[in-house]
Coordinates of C-alpha atoms in Angstrom, one line a residue:
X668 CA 70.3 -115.5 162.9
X669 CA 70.0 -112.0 161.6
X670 CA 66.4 -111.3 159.6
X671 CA 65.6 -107.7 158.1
X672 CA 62.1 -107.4 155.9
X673 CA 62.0 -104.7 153.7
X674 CA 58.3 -104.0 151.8
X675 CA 58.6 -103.0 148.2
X676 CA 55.4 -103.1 147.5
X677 CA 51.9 -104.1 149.1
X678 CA 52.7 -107.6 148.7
X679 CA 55.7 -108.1 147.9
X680 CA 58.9 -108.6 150.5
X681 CA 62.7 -108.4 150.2
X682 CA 63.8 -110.7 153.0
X683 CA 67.6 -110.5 154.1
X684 CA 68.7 -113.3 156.0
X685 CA 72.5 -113.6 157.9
X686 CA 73.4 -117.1 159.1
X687 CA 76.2 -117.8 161.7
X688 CA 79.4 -118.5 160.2
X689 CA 79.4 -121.2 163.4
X690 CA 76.0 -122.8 162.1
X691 CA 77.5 -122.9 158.7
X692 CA 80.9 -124.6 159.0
X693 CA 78.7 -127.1 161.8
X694 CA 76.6 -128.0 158.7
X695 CA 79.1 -128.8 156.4
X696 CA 81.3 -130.3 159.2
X697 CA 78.5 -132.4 159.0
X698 CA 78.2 -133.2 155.8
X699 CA 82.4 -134.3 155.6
X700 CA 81.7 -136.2 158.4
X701 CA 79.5 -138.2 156.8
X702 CA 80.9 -138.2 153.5
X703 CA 84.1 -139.7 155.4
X704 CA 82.3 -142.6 156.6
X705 CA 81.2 -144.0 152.9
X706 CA 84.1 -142.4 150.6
X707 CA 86.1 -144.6 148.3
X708 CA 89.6 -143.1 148.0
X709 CA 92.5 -145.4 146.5
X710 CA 95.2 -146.3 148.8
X711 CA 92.4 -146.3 151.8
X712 CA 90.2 -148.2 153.7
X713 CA 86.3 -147.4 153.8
X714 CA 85.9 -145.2 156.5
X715 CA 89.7 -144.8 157.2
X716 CA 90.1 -141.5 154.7
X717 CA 92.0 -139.1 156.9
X718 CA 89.5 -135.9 157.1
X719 CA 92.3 -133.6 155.5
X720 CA 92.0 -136.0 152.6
X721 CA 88.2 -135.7 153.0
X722 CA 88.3 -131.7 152.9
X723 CA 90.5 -131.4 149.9
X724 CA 88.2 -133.5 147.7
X725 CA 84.8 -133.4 149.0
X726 CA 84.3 -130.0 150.6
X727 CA 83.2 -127.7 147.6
X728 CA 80.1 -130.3 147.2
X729 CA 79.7 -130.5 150.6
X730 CA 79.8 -126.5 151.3
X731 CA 77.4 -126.1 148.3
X732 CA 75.1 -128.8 149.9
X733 CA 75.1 -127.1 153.1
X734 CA 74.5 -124.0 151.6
X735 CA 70.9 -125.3 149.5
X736 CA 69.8 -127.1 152.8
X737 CA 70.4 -123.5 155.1
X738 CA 69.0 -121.1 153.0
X739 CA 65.9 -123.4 153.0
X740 CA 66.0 -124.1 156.7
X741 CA 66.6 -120.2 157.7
X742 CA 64.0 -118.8 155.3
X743 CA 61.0 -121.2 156.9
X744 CA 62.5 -120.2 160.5
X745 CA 62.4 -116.1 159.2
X746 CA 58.8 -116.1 158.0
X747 CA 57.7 -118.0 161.4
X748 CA 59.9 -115.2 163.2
X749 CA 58.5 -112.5 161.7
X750 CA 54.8 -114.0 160.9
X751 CA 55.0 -113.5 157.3
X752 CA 52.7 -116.3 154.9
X753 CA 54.5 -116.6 151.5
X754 CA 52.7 -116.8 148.7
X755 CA 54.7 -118.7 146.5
X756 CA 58.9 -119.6 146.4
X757 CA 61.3 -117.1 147.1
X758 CA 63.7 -115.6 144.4
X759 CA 67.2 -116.1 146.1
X760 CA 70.0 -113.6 145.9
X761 CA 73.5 -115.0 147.5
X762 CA 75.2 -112.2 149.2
X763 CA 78.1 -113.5 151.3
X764 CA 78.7 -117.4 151.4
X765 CA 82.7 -117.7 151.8
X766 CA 84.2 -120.3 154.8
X767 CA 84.4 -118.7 158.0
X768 CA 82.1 -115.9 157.4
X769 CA 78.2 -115.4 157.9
X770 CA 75.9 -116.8 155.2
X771 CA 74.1 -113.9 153.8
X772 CA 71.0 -114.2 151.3
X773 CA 68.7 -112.1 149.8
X774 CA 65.0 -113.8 149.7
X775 CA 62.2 -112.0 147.6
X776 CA 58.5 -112.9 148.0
X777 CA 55.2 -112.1 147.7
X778 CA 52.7 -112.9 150.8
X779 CA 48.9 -113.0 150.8
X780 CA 47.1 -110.0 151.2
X781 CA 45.4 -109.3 154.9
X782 CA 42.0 -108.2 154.7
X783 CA 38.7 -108.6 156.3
X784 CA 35.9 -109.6 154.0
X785 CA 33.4 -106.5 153.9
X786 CA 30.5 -105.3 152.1
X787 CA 27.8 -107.9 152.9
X788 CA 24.7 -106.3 153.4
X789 CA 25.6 -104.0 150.2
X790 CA 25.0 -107.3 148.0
X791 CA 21.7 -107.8 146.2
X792 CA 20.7 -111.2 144.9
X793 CA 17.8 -112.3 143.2
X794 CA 16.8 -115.8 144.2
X795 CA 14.4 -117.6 141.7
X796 CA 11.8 -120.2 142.0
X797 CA 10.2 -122.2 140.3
X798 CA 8.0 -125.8 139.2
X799 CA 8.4 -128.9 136.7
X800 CA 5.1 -127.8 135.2
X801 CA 3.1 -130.8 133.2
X802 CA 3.6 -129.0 130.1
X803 CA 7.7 -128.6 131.1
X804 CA 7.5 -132.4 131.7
X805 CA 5.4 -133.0 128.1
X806 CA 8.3 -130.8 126.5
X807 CA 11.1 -132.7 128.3
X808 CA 9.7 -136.0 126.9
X809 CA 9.4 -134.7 123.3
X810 CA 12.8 -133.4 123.7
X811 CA 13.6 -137.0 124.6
X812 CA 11.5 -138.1 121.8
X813 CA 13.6 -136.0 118.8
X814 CA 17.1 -137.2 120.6
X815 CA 16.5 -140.5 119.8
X816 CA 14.8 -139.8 115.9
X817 CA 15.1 -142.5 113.2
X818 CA 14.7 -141.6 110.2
X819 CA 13.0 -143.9 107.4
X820 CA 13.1 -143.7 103.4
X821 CA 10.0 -141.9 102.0
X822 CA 9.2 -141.8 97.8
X823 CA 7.6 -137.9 98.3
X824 CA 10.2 -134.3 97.8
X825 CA 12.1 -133.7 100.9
X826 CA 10.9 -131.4 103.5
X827 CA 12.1 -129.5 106.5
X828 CA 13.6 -131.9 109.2
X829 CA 13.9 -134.4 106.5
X830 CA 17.3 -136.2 106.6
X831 CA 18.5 -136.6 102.3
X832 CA 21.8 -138.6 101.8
X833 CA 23.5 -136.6 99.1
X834 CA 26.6 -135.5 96.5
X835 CA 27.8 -132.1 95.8
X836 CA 30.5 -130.3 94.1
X837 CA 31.5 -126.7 94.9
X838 CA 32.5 -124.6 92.9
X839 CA 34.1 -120.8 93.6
X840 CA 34.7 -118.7 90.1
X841 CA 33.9 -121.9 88.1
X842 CA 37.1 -124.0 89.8
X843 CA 36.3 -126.4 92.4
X844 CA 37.6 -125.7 96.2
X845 CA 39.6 -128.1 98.5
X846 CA 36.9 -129.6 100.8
X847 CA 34.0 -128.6 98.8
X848 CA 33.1 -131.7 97.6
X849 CA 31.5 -135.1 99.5
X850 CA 29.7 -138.4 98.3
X851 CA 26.7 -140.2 100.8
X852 CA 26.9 -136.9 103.3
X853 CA 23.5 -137.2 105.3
X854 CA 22.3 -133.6 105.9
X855 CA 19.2 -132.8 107.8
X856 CA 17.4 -130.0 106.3
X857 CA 17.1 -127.1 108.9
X858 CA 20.0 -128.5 111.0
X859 CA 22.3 -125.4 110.0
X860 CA 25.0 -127.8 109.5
X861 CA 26.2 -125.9 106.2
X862 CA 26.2 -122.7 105.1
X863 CA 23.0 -120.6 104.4
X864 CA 21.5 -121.4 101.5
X865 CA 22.7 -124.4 100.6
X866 CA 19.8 -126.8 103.1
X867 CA 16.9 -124.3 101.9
X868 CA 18.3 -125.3 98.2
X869 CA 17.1 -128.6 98.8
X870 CA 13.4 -128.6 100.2
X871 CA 11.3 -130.3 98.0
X872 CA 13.8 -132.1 96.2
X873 CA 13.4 -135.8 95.6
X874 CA 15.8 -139.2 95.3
X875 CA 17.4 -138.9 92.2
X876 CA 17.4 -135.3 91.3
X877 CA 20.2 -133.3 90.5
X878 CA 19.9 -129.1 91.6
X879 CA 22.4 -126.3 91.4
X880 CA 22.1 -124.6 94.2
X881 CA 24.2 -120.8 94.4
X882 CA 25.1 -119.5 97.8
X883 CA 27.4 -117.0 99.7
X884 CA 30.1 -117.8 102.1
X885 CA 29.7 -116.0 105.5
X886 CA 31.9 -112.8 105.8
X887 CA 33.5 -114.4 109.0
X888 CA 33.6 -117.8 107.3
X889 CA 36.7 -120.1 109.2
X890 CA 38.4 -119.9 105.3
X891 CA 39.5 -116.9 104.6
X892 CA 40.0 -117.9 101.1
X893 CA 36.6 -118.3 100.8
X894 CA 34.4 -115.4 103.2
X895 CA 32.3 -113.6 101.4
X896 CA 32.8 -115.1 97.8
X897 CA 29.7 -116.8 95.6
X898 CA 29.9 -120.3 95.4
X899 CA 28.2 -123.1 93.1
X900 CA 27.1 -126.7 94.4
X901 CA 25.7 -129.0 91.8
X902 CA 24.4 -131.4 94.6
X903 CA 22.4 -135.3 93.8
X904 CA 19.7 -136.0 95.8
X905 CA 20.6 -140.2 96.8
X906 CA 17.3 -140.8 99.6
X907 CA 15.2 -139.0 101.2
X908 CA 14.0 -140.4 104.7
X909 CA 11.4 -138.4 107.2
X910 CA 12.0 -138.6 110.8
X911 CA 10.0 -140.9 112.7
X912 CA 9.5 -140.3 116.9
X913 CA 9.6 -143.7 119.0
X914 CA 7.4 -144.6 120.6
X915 CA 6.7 -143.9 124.3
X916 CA 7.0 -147.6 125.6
X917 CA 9.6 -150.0 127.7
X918 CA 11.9 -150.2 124.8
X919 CA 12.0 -146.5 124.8
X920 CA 12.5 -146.4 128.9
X921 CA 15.4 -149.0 128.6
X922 CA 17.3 -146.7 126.6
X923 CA 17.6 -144.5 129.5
X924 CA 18.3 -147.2 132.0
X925 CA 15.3 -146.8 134.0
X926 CA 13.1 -150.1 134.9
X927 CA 9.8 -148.7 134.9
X928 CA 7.7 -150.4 132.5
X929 CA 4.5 -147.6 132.4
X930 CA 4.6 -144.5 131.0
X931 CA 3.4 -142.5 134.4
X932 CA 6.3 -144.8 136.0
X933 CA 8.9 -142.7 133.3
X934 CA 7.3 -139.8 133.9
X935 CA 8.0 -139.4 137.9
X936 CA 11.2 -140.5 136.9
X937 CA 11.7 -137.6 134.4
X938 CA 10.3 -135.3 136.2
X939 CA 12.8 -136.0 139.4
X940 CA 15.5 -135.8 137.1
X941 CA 14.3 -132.2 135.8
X942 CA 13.4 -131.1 139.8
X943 CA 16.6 -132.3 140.7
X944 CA 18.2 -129.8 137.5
X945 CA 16.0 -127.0 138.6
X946 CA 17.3 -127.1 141.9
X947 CA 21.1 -127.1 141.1
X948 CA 20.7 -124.5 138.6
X949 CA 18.7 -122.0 140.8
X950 CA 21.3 -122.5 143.5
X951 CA 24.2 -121.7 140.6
X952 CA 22.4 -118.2 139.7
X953 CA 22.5 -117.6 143.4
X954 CA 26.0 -118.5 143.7
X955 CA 26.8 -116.3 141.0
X956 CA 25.1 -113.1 142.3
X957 CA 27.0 -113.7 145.9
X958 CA 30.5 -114.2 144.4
X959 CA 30.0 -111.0 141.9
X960 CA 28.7 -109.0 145.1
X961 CA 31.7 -110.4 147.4
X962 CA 34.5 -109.3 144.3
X963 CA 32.8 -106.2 143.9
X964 CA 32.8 -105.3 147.3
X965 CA 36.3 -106.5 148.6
X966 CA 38.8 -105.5 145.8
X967 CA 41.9 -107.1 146.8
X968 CA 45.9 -107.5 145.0
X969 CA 46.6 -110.7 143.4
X970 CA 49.8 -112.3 144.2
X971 CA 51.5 -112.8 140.8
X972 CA 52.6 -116.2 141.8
X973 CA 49.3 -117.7 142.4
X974 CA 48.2 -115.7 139.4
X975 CA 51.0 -117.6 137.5
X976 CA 50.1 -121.0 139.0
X977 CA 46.4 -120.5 138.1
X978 CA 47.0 -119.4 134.5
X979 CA 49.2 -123.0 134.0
X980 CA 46.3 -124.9 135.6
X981 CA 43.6 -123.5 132.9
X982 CA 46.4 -123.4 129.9
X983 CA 46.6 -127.0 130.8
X984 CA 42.9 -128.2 131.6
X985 CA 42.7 -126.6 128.1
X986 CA 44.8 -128.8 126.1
X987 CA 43.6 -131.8 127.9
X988 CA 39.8 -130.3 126.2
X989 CA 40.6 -129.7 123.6
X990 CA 43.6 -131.7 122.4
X991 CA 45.9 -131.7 119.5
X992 CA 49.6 -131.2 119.7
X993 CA 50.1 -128.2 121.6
X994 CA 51.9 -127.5 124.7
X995 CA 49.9 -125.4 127.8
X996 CA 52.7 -123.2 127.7
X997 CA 52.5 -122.3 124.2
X998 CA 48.9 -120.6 124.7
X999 CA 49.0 -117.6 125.5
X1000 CA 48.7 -116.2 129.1
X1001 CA 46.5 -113.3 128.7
X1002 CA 44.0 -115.8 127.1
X1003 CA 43.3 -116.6 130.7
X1004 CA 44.7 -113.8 132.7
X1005 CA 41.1 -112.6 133.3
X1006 CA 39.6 -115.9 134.2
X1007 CA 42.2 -117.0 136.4
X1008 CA 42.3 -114.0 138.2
X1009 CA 38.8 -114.3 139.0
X1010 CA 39.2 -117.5 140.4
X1011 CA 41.8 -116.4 142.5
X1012 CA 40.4 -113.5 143.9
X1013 CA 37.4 -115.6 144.5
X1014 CA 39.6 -118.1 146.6
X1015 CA 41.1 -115.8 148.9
X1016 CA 37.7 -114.0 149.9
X1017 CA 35.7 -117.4 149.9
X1018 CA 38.9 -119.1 152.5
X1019 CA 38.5 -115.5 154.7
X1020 CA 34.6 -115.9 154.8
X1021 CA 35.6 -119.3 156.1
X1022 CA 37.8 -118.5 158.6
X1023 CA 36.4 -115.0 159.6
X1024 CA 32.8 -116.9 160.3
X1025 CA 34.7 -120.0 161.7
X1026 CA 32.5 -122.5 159.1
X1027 CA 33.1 -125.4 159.1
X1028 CA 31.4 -128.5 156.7
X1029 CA 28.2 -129.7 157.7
X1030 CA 28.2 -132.7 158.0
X1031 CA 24.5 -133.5 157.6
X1032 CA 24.7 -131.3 154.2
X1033 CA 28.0 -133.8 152.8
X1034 CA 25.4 -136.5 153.6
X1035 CA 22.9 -134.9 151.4
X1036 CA 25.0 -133.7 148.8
X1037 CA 26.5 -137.3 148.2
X1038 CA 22.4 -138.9 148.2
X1039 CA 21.5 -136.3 145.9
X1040 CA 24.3 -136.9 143.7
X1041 CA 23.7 -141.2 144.1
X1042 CA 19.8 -140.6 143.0
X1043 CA 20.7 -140.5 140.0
X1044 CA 22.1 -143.9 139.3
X1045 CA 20.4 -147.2 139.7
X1046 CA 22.3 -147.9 142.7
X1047 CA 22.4 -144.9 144.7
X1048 CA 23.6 -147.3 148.4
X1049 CA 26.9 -148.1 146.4
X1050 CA 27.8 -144.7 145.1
X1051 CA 27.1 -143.4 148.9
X1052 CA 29.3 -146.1 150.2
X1053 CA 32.0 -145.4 147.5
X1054 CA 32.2 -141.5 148.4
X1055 CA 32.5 -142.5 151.8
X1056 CA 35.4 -145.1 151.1
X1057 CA 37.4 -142.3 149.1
X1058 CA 38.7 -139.9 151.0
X1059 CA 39.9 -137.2 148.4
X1060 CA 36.0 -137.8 146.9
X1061 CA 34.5 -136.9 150.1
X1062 CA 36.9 -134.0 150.8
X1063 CA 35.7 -132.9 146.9
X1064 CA 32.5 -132.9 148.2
X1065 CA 33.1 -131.2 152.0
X1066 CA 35.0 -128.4 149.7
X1067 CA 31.8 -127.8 147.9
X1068 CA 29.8 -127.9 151.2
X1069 CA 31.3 -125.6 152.7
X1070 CA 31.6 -123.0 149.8
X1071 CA 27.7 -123.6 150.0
X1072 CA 28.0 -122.6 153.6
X1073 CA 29.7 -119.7 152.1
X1074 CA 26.7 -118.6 150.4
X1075 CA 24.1 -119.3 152.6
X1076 CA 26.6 -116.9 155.3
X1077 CA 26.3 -113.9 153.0
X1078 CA 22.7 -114.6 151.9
X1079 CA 22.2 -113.7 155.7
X1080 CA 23.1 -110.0 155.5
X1081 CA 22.6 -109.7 151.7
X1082 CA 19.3 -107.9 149.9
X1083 CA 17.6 -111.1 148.8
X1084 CA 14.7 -110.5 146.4
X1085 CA 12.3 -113.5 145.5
X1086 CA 11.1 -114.2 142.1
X1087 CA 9.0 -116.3 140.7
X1088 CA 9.8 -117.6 136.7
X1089 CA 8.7 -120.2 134.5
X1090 CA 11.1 -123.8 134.4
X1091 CA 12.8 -122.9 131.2
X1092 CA 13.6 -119.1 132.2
X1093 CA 14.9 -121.0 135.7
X1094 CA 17.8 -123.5 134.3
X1095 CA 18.9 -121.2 131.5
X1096 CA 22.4 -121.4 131.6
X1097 CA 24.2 -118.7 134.2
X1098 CA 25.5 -115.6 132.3
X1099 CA 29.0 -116.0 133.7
X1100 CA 30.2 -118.9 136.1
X1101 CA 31.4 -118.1 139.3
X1102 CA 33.5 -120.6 140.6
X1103 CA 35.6 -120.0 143.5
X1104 CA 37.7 -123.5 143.2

């Protein structure tokens, strides 16, 4: 076998592959041969076809057969040959495939890039930390408190945070609007559920009152027909009903599924949740800082096929988000160029970190991963035993290990700077997620 490589660009390679003429006409010899033994012909036994008979009807199919199975066969033999790792499936050009000559083909591909992560001790990373404060665990439980408000019917005007069942009719140059117009719509005044205005209009209205309330639509108001234009609501106050906190007690505890019966019982429970947030959130921001550092510092070419492959896999996690009856392929790929490039970049370095520090998961950490994760059900021993029962969970899990091991490798050489911030500044949400999956 004959294999030239030709390089017509950094990653991409123009393969051309010449297979004996002797190999080929053995494969499809092959292929007749057992054709022969199963072939119905009239006028003949099974298996008694004479092999001219054979030729004459079945050796097109079986040529073109021969031909799939040897380009597939020679190409994996070339790139061992030659050391080359594909990135994706060749495009295939048929040069020469007539009977008695070579088999000549024309394989184009793109391969990984070759690199050696750099750049290490030019990353800087803040590292925060922080406590569950008494006055962060008094918020958390008022938080708790408001989720779960009931609201109860009150004979005074409505106030801010008051919840009024109501009627309105909208009107837009004295005509009323498609969708601007509802019976019994509950409405919490302040919730900014509708458009400015139109909640403040309402404060200190009581159960029975009719007001005429005139707003504006928003500029950049989802209807276009109706941005920016005045609008009139002649709205009927039905109820009012203030909100009303429960009560910190077991009903209230049962709610969340915790068994603890006291209030300083809920508390520690609370408070390990909202520890156990802090920590994942602080590690996130550091995970972010290391994988901006690694991209900046080891700019590297995509392949476009794993670019391609990692565009359909968000186009698709997409319609399964957000629904309706689209097809991933009818969204736009630029709408995720820039995302899935990221991701991919961010999977090459992270597997070359991997393999240029020879990590491997820690075992111990998989261990600790999986209790941490089982602390928060009622039954942590099962959910340990069930990771440990599922293989492709506990691979899920090694695969997070080990990008952790990732980080903690370039936190080594990186400038790490310590800082010290209150709860709330610590588990605001990252400003851009980093994920290297």
């Amino acid at each position: 076998m004959q294999v030239s490589v030709e390089n017509t660009s950094a990653l991409e390679r123009r393969m051309t592959i010449a297979v004996p003429a002797e190999r080929v006409e053995n494969e499809v010899n092959k292929r007749l041969q057992q054709t022969a033994k199963r072939a119905k012909v009239a006028g003949f036994r099974p298996g008694k076809v004479p092999m001219s008979v054979i030729r004459q009807r079945f050796e097109a199919d079986a040529r073109q057969e021969a031909f799939g199975d040897l380009v597939q066969a020679s190409f994996y033999e070339a790139i061992v040959e030659q050391k080359l790792n594909p990135a994706g499936a060749p495009a295939v050009e048929p040069k020469s495939f007539e009977k008695g000559k070579d088999l000549e083909f024309v394989a184009i591909f793109e391969v990984f890039p070759e690199f050696t992560v750099a750049g290490l001790e030019s990353i800087s990373v803040e590292r925060l930390s922080a406590e569950v404060a008494d006055a962060d665990l008094d918020n958390m439980l008022e938080v708790l408190r408001k989720q779960n408000t009931r609201f109860e019917a009150v004979e005074r005007a409505a106030q801010k945070d008051d919840q009024v069942n109501i009627d309105f009719v909208g009107k837009v140059d004295g005509e009323a609007f498609a969708g601007g117009s509802a019976k019994g719509t509950q409405l919490v005044l302040g919730s900014g559920r509708m458009i400015p205005g139109f909640e403040d209009g309402l404060v200190g209205a009581k159960a029975g009152e009719e007001r005429v309330v005139n707003v504006t639509f928003p500029e950049d108001y989802q209807n276009l027909d109706l941005a920016g234009k005045a609008a009139e609501f002649t709205i009927t106050v039905n109820s009012v009903a203030a909100p009303v906190l429960p009560e910190l007690n077991e009903e209230f505890f049962a709610q969340f599924g915790i068994k603890e019966t006291t209030l300083e019982g809920f508390r520690a429970e609370v408070r390990k949740n909202m520890e156990r947030e802090l920590r994942q959130a602080i590690k996130a921001k550091v995970k972010n800082q290391v994988m901006d550092g690694l991209l900046a510092a080891n700019p590297i070419e995509v392949p476009k096929a794993l670019l391609e492959n990692e565009v359909n896999r968000l186009r698709v996690q997409a319609v399964q988000q957000f629904g309706g009856n689209i097809k991933p392929e009818q969204l736009p790929a630029e709408l995720f160029e820039e995302q899935a490039k990221r991701r991919v970049v961010l999977g090459l370095i992270v597997a070359e970190v991997v393999k240029q520090f020879e990590l491997k998961p820690d075992e111990g950490k998989v261990r600790e991963m999986i209790e941490e994760m089982a602390s928060a059900y009622q039954e942590p021993e099962q959910v340990i035993a069930w990771y440990y029962k599922n293989d492709q969970q506990l691979n899920e899990v090694r695969s997070v290990v080990l990008e952790e091991q990732v980080v903690d490798t370039v936190l080594q050489k990186a400038t790490v700077t310590d800082k010290s911030v209150s709860y709330e500044d610590a588990v605001k949400p990252a400003q851009a997620p980093a994920a290297a999956e």
